[in-house]
Short mmCIF file of C-alpha atoms and ligand atoms in Angstrom, two decimals:
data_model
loop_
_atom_site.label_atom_id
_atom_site.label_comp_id
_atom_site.label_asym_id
_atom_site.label_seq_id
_atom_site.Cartn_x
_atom_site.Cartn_y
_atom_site.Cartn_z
CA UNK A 1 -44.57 2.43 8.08
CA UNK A 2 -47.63 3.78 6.63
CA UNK A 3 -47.06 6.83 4.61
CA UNK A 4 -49.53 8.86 6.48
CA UNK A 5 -47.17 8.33 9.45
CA UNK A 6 -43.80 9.75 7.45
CA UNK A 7 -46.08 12.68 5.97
CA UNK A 8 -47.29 13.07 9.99
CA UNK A 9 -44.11 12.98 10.95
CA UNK A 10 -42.97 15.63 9.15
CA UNK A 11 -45.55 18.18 10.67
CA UNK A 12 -45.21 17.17 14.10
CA UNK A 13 -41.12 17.31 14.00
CA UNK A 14 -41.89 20.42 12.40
CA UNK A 15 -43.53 21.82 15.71
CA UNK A 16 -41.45 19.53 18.10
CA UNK A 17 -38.01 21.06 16.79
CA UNK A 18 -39.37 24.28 17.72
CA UNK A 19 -39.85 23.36 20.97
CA UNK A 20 -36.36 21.56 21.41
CA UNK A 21 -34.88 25.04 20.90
CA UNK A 22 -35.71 26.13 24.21
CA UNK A 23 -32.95 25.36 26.53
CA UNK A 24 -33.25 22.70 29.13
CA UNK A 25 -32.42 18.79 29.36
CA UNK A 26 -33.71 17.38 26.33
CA UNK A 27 -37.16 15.57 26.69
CA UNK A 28 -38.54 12.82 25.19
CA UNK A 29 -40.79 13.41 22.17
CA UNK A 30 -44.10 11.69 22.86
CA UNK A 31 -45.29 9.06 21.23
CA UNK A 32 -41.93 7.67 21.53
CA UNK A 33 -42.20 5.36 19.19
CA UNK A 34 -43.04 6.15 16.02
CA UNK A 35 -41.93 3.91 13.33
CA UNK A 36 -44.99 1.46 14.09
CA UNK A 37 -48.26 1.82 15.81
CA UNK A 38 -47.30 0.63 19.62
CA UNK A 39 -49.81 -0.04 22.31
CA UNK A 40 -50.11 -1.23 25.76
CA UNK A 41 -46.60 -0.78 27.64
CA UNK A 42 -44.72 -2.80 30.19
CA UNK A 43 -41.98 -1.35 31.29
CA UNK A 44 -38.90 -3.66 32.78
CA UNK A 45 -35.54 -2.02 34.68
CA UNK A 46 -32.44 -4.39 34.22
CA UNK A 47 -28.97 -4.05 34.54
CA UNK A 48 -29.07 -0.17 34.38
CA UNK A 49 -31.40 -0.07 30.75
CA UNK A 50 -35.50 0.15 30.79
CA UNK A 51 -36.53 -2.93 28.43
CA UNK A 52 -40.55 -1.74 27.25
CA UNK A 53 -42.58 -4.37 26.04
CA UNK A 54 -45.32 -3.80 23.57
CA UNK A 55 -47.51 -4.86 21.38
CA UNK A 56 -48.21 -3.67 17.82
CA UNK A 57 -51.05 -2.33 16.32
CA UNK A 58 -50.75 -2.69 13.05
CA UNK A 59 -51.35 0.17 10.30
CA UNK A 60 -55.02 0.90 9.35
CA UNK A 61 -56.23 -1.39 11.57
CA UNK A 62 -60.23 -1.40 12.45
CA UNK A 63 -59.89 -3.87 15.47
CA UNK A 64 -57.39 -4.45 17.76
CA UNK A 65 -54.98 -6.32 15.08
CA UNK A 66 -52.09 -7.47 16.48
CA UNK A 67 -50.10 -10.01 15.80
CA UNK A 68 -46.56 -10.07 17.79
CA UNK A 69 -45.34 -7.95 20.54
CA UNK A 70 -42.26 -5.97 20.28
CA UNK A 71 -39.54 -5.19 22.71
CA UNK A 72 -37.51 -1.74 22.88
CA UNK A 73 -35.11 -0.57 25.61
CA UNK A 74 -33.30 2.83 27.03
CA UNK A 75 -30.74 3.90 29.19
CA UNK A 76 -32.09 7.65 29.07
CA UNK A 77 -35.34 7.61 28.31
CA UNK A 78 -35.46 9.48 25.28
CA UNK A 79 -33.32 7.30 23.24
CA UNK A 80 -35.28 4.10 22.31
CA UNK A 81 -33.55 1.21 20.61
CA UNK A 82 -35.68 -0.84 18.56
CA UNK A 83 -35.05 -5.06 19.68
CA UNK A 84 -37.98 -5.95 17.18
CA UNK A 85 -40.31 -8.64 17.67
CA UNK A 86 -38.99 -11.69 19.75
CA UNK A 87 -42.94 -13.18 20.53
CA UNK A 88 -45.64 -13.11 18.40
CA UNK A 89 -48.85 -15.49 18.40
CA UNK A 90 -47.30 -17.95 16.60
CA UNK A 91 -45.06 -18.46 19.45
CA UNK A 92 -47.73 -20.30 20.87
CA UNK A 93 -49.22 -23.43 19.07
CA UNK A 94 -51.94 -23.65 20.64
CA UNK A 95 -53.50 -19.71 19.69
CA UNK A 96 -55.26 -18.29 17.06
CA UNK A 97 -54.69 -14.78 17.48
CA UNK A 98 -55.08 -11.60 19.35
CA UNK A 99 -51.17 -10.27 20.92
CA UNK A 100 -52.64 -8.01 23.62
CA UNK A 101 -51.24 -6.60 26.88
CA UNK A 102 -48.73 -8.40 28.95
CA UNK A 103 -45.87 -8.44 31.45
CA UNK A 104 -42.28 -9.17 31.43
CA UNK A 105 -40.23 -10.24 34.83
CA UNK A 106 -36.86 -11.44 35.51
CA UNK A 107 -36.17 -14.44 37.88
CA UNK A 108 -32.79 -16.33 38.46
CA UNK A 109 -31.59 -15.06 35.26
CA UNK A 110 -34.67 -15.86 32.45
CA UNK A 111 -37.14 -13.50 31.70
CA UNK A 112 -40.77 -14.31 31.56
CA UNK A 113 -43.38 -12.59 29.94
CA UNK A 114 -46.97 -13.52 30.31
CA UNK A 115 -49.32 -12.49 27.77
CA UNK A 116 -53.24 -12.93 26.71
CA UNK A 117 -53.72 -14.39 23.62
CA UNK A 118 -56.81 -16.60 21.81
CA UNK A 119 -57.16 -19.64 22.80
CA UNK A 120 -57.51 -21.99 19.05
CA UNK A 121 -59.17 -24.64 20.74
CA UNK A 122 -62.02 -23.15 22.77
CA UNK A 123 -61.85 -19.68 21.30
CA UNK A 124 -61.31 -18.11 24.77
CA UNK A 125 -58.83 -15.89 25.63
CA UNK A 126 -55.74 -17.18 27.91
CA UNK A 127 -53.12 -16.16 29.10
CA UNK A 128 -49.29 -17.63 28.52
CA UNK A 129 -46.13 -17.60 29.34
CA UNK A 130 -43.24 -16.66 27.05
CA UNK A 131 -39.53 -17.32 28.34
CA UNK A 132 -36.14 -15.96 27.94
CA UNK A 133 -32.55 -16.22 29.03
CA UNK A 134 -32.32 -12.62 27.19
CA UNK A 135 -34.42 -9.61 28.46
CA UNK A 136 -34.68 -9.43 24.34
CA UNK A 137 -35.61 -12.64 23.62
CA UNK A 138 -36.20 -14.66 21.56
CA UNK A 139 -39.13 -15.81 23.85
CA UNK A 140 -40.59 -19.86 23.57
CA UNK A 141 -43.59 -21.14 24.59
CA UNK A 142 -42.38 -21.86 28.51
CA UNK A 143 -45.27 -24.73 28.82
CA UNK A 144 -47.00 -25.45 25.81
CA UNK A 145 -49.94 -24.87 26.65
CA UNK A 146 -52.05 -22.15 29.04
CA UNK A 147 -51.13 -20.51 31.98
CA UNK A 148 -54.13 -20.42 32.74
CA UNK A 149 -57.45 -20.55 30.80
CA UNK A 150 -60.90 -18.30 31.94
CA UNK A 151 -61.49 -16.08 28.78
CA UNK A 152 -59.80 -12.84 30.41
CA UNK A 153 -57.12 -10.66 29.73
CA UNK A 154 -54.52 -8.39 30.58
CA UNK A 155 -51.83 -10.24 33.09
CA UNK A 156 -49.65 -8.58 35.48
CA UNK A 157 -47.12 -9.89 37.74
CA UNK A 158 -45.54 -9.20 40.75
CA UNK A 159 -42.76 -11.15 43.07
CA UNK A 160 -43.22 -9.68 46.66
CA UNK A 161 -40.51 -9.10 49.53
CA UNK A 162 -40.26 -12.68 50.60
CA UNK A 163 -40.50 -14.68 46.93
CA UNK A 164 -44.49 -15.34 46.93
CA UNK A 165 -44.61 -14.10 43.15
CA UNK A 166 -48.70 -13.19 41.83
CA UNK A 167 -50.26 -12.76 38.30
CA UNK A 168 -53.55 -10.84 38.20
CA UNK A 169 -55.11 -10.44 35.04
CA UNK A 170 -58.87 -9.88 34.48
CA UNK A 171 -62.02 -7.72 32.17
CA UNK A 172 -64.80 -7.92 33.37
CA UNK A 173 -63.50 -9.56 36.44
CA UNK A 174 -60.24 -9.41 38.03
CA UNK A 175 -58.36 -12.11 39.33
CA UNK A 176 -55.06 -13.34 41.07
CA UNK A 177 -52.66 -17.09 41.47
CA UNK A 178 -50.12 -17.50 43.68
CA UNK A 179 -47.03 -18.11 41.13
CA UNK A 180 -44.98 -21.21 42.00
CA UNK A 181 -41.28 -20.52 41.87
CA UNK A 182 -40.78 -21.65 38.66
CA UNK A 183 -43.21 -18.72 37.73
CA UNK A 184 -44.57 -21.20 35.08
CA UNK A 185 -46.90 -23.17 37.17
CA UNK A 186 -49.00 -22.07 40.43
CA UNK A 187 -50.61 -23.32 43.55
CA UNK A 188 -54.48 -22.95 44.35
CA UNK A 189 -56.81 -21.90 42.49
CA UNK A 190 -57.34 -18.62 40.27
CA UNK A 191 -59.24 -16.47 42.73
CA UNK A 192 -61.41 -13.35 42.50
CA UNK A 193 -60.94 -9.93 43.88
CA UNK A 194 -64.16 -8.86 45.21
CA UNK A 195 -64.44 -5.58 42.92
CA UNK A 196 -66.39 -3.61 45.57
CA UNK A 197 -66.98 0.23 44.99
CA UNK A 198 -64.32 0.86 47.87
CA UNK A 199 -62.02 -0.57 46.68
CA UNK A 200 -62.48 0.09 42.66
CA UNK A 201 -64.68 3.45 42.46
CA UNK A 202 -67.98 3.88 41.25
CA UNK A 203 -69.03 3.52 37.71
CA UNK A 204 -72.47 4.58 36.98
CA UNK A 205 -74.76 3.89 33.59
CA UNK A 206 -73.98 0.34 33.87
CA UNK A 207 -75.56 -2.21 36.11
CA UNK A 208 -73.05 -5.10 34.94
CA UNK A 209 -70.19 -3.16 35.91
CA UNK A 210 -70.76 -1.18 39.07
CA UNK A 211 -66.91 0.09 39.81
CA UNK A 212 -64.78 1.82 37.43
CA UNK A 213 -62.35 -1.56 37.47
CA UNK A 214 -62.52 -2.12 33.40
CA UNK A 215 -59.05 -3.90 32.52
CA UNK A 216 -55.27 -3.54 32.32
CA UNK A 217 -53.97 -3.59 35.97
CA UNK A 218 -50.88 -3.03 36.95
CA UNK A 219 -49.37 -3.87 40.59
CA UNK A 220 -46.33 -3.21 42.58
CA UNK A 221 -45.30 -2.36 45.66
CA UNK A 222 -43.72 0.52 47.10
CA UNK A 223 -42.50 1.38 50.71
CA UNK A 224 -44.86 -1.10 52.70
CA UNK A 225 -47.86 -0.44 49.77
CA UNK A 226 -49.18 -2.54 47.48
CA UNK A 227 -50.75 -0.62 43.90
CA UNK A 228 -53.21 -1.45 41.13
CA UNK A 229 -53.14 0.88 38.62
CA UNK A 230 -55.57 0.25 36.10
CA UNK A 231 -57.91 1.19 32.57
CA UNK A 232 -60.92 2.55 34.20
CA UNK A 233 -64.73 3.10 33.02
CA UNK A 234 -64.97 2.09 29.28
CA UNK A 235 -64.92 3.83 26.82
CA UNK A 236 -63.31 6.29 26.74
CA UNK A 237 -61.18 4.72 29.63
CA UNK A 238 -59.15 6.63 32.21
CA UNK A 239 -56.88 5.36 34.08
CA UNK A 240 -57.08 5.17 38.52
CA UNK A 241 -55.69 3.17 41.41
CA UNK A 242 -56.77 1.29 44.31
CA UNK A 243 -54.20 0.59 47.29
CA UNK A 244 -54.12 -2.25 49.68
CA UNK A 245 -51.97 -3.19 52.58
CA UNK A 246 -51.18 -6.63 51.11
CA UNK A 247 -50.93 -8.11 47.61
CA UNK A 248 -54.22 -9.96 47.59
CA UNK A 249 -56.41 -6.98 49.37
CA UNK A 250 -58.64 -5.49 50.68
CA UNK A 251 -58.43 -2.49 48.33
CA UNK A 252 -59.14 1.02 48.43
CA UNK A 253 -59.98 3.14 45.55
CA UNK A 254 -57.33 6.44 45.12
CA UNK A 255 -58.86 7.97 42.24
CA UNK A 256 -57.05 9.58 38.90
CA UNK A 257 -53.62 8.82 38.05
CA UNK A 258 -54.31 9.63 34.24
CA UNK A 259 -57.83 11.55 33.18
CA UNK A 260 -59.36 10.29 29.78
CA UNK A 261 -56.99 12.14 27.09
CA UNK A 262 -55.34 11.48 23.57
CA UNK A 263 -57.54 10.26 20.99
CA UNK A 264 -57.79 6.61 21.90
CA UNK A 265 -60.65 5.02 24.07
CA UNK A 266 -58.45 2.53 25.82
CA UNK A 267 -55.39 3.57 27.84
CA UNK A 268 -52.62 0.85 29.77
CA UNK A 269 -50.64 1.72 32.31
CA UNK A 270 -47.16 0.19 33.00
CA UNK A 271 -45.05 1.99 36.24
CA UNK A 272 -41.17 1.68 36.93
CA UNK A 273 -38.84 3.93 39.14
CA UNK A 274 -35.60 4.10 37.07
CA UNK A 275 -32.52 6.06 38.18
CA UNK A 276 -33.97 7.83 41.28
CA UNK A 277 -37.11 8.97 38.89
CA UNK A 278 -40.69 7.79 38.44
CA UNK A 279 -42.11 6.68 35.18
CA UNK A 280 -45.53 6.48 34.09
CA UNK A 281 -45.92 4.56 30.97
CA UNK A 282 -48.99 4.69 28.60
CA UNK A 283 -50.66 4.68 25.59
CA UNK A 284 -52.63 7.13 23.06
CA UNK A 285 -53.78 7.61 19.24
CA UNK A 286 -51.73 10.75 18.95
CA UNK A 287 -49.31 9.74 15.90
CA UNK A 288 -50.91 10.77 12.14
CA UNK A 289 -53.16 7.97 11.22
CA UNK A 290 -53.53 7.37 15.38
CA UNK A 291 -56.87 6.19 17.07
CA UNK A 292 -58.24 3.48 19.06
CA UNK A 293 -56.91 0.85 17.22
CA UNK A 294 -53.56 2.47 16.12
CA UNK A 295 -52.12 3.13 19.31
CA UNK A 296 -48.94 4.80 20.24
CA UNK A 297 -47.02 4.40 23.72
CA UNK A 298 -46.01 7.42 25.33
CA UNK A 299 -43.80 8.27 28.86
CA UNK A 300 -43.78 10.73 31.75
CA UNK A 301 -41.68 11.60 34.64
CA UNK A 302 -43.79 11.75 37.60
CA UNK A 303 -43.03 12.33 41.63
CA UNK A 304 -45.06 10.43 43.83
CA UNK A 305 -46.81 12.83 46.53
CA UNK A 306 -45.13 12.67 50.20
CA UNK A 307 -48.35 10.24 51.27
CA UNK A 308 -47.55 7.95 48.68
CA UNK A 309 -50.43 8.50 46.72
CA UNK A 310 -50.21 9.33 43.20
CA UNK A 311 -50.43 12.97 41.22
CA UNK A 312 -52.79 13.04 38.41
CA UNK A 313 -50.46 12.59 35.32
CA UNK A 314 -51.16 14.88 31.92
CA UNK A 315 -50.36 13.58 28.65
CA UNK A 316 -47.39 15.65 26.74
CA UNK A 317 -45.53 15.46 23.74
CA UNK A 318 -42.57 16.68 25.27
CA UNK A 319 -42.56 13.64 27.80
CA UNK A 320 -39.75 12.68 30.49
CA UNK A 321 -36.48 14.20 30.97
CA UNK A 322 -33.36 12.82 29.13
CA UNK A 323 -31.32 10.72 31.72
CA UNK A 324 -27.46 11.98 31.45
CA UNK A 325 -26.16 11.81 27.70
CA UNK A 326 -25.69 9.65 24.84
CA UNK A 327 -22.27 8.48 23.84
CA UNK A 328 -21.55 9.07 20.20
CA UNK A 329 -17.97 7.78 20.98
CA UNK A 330 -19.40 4.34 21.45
CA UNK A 331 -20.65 2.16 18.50
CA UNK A 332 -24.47 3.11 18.78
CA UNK A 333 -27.31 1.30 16.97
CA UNK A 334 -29.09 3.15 13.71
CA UNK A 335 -32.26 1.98 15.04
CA UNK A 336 -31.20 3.94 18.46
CA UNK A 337 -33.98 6.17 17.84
CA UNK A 338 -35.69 9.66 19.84
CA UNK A 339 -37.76 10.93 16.97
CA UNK A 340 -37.42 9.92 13.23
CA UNK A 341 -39.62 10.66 9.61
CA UNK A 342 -40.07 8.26 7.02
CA UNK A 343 -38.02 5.36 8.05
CA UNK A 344 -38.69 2.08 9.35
CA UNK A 345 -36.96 -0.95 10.84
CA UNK A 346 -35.84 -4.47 9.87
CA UNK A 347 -34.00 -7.85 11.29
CA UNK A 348 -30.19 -6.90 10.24
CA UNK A 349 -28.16 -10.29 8.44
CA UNK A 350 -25.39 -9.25 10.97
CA UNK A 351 -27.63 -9.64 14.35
CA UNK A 352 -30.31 -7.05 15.56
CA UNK A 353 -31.95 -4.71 14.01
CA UNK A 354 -31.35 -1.96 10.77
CA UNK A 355 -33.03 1.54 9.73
CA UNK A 356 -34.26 0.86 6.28
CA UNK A 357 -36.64 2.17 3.99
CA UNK A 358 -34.58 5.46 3.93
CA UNK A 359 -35.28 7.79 1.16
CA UNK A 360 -34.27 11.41 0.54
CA UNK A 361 -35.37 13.95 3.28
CA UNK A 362 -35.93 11.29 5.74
CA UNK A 363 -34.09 11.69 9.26
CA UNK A 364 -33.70 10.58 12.68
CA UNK A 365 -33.26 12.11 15.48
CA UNK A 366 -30.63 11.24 18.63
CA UNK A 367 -31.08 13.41 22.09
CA UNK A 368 -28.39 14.96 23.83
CA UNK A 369 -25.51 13.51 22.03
CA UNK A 370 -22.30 14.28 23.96
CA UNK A 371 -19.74 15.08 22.00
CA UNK A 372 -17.17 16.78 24.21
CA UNK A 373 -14.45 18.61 23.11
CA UNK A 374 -15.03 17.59 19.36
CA UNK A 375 -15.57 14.52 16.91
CA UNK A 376 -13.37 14.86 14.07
CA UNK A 377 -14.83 11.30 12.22
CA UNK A 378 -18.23 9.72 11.47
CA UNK A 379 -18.21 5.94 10.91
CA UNK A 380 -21.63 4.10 9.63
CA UNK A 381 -22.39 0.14 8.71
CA UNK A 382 -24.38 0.70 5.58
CA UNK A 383 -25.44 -1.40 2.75
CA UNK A 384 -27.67 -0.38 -0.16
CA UNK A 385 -28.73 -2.29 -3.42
CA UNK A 386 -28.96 0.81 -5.36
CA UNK A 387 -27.04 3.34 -5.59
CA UNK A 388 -26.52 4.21 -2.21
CA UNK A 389 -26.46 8.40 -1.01
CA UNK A 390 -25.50 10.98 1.58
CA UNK A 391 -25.69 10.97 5.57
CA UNK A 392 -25.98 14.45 6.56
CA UNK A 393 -24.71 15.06 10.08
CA UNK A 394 -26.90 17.93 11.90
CA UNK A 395 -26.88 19.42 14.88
CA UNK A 396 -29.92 20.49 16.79
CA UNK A 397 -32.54 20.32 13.33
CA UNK A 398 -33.16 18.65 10.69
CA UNK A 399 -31.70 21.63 8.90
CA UNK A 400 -29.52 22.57 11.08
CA UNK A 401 -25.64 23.11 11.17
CA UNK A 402 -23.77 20.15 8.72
CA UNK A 403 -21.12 19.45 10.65
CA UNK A 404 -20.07 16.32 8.20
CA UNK A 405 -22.03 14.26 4.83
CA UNK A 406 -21.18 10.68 4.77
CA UNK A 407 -21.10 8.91 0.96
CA UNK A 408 -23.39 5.70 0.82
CA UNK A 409 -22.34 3.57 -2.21
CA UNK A 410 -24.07 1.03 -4.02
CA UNK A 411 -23.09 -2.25 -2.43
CA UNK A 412 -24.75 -4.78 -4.23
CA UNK A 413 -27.71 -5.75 -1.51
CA UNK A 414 -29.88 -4.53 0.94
CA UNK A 415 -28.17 -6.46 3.31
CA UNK A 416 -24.51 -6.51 1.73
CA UNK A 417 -22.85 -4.08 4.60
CA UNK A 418 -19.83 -2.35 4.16
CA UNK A 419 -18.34 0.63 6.44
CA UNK A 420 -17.59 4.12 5.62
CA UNK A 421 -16.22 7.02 7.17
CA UNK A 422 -15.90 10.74 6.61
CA UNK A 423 -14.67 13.53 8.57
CA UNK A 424 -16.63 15.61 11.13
CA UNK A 425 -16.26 19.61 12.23
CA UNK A 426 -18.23 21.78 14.61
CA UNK A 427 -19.41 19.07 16.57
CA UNK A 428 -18.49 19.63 20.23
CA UNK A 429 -20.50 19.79 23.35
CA UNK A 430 -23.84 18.27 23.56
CA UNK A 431 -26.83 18.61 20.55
CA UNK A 432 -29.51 16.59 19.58
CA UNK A 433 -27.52 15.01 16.36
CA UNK A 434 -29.72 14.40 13.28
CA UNK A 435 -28.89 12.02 10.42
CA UNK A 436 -30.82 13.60 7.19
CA UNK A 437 -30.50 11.19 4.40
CA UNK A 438 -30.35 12.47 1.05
CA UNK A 439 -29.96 11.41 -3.04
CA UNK A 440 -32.05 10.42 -5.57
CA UNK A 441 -35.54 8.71 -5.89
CA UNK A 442 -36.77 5.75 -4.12
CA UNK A 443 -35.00 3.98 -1.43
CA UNK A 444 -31.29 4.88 -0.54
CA UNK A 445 -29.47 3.02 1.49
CA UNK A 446 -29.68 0.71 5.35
CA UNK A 447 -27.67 1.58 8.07
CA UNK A 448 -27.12 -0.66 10.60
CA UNK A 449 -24.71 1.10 12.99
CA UNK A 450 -22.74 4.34 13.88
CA UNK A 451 -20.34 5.63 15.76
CA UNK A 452 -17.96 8.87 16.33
CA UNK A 453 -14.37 8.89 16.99
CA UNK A 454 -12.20 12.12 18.28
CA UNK A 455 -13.75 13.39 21.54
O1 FUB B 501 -54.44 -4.06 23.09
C1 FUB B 501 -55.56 -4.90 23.21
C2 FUB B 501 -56.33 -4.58 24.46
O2 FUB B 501 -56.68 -3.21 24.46
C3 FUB B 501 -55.53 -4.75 25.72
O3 FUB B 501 -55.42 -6.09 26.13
C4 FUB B 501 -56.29 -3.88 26.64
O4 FUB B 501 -55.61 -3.58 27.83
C5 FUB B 501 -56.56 -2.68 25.77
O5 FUB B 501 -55.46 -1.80 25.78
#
């Protein structure tokens, strides 16, 4: 990651782990990503885990650069395990460039995530279809070709109470296809939503676009309702919602779910109820180094009002509550991340993903870590092609009580893994654990994996 984002990182931890101090469940620090620039989120719920699909600004970028998307997943919300990059535009033969905002959804077991990318051939934007047997990927090309082919963006999908599944996408316009079953192909025709100022707001200053409908919608259903959430008014965009009693309409404009905040002039919306709560997913320039074009997803809990209409959502950078606790007992990936500074992430030779880049100060930190009545050793898959270093295990800071230090030898290669263990004391209960790295100059040592035993 770009320097500017470890040196960042430093000064917002800093003020962060002041915060955590205060008791409470722990939240999650916002952006909650922050070992690359993310932007526009899609959040998936599967098998008890949120899968988040994004796509990746990349560092310094004057445009929006991107390249692949990226795929991360929780069980608590504040814990976000890095899958890396299972689609990027070279996925798809037939495009040029230009990974922006997508979807992911799940039928009969494969996972399909449609996504607008440039077209090589005419130069338009299009919008295709990725597919999956794994909620990680890797994704392939499901057709070939495009989905479907009109120069817009930003797809969202939707499978309704009886199996009639819908992609919308659209900026300026916004349109909808009925999804075949095979949610590769459809029937009809792409059709426009009339984007009347009932049903999308009023946008004033600009005769081309009279309602605030700009890009980026989101829809779902909930209790008899059908929602588009959506980047409103450009630039700097908000972001509102329209309702409608059925999937294709009429709408109704509902106002603010998110007022313009956070440094960046485009904001994406991606909703999920997870575990009894309400998530509102979005994005924002607020890492070091952040802006427009070097985005950074963010998360928070919200309750929707007894009507069914939605409150007006503030950015934080405390975010959404942890859900339950993280087991250290269990092995638990390095790249199993809540807040970190100065490390990034890599493909591992074993499978998945590593923490790399690691040198001396650098840490990451793991919300409410359970460790019960008390871990007594620390086990880590590390590999290092110098000579290796410490893993300091803290509780609660990045300074705070060393409860064991781990040895990191020299093994020969970056990706040349060997185990070690050392003992542990004074961790019991449930802290925020934090793995300081320390040793020498330049880069240390990977770690792969980690995992306590006692309890
Ligand atoms: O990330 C590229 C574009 O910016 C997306 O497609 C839009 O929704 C906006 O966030």
């Amino acid at each position: 990651m770009a320097s500017a984002l470890r040196r960042a990182g430093l000064v917002i931890v800093a003020l962060l782990c002041t915060a955590t101090v205060i008791t409470g469940p722990a939240r999650a620090d916002n952006p909650i990503i922050q070992t690359i620039y993310t932007a526009d989120p899609a959040p998936l719920v599967h098998n008890g885990r949120v899968y988040l699909y994004t796509g990746h600004d990349e560092d310094g970028s004057t445009y929006f650069t991107m390249k692949e998307w990226r795929v991360w997943s929780s069980a608590d919300m504040v814990n976000w395990t890095d899958h890396g990059s299972p689609m990027s535009v070279s996925t798809f033969a037939w495009a040029s460039a230009d990974a922006w905002a997508g979807q992911t959804i799940e039928r009969n077991g494969k996972f399909y995530w449609y996504v607008p990318v440039k077209d090589r051939a005419s130069g338009q934007m299009a919008i295709g279809v990725g597919v999956s047997t794994s909620p990680t990927g890797p994704f392939t090309d499901a057709i070939g070709r495009p989905l479907v082919r009109n120069g817009e963006i930003d797809p969202t999908v939707f499978i309704d109470d009886n199996g009639q599944a819908y992609l919308y996408w659209g900026n300026p316009n916004l349109w909808y296809v009925r999804l075949n079953a095979d949610m590769i192909s459809y029937s009809g025709s792409p059709t426009q939503i009339p984007l009347t100022t009932a049903g999308f707001g009023t946008r004033t200053g600009n005769a081309s676009r009279p309602t605030l409908y700009e890009e980026g919608p989101w829809v779902f259903k909930r209790n008899g309702l059908y929602y588009n959430v959506f980047a409103a008014r450009c630039c700097s965009e908000f972001i509102a919602y329209s309702t409608a009693p059925g999937p294709t309409g009429p709408w109704t404009y509902r106002g603010t779910v998110m007022p313009t905040q956070g440094g960046s002039f485009t904001n994406h919306a991606g909703i999920v109820d997870f575990n009894g709560g309400s998530y509102f997913f979005y994005h924002n320039g607020a890492l070091p180094g952040g802006g427009g074009y070097t985005r950074s997803v963010a998360v928070e809990k919200f309750t929707y009002n007894a009507d069914g209409t939605i409150p007006t959502i503030t950015m934080t950078t405390s975010g959404a509550p942890q859900v339950g606790t993280l087991n250290p007992y269990v092995r638990q990936e390095a790249e199993t991340i809540a807040w970190e500074s100065g490390v990034e992430t890599e493909r591992a030779s074993e499978g998945g993903m590593n923490v790399g880049w690691i040198e001396n100060g650098d840490y990451i930190k793991v919300k409410g870590v359970a460790f019960g009545s008390g871990a007594t050793s620390f086990t880590a898959r590390v590999a290092s092609a110098s000579s290796g270093g410490r893993i300091e295990l803290r509780l609660d800071g990045a300074n705070g009580q060393l409860v064991g230090t781990c040895t990191v030898p020299g093994t020969g290669g970056w990706q040349t893994w060997t185990t070690v263990t050392c003992p542990v004391s004074g961790a019991t209960g449930t802290h925020d654990l934090y793995f300081r790295y320390a040793g020498g100059s330049g880069y240390l040592f990977n770690v792969n994996w980690w995992q306590f035993n006692g309890g």
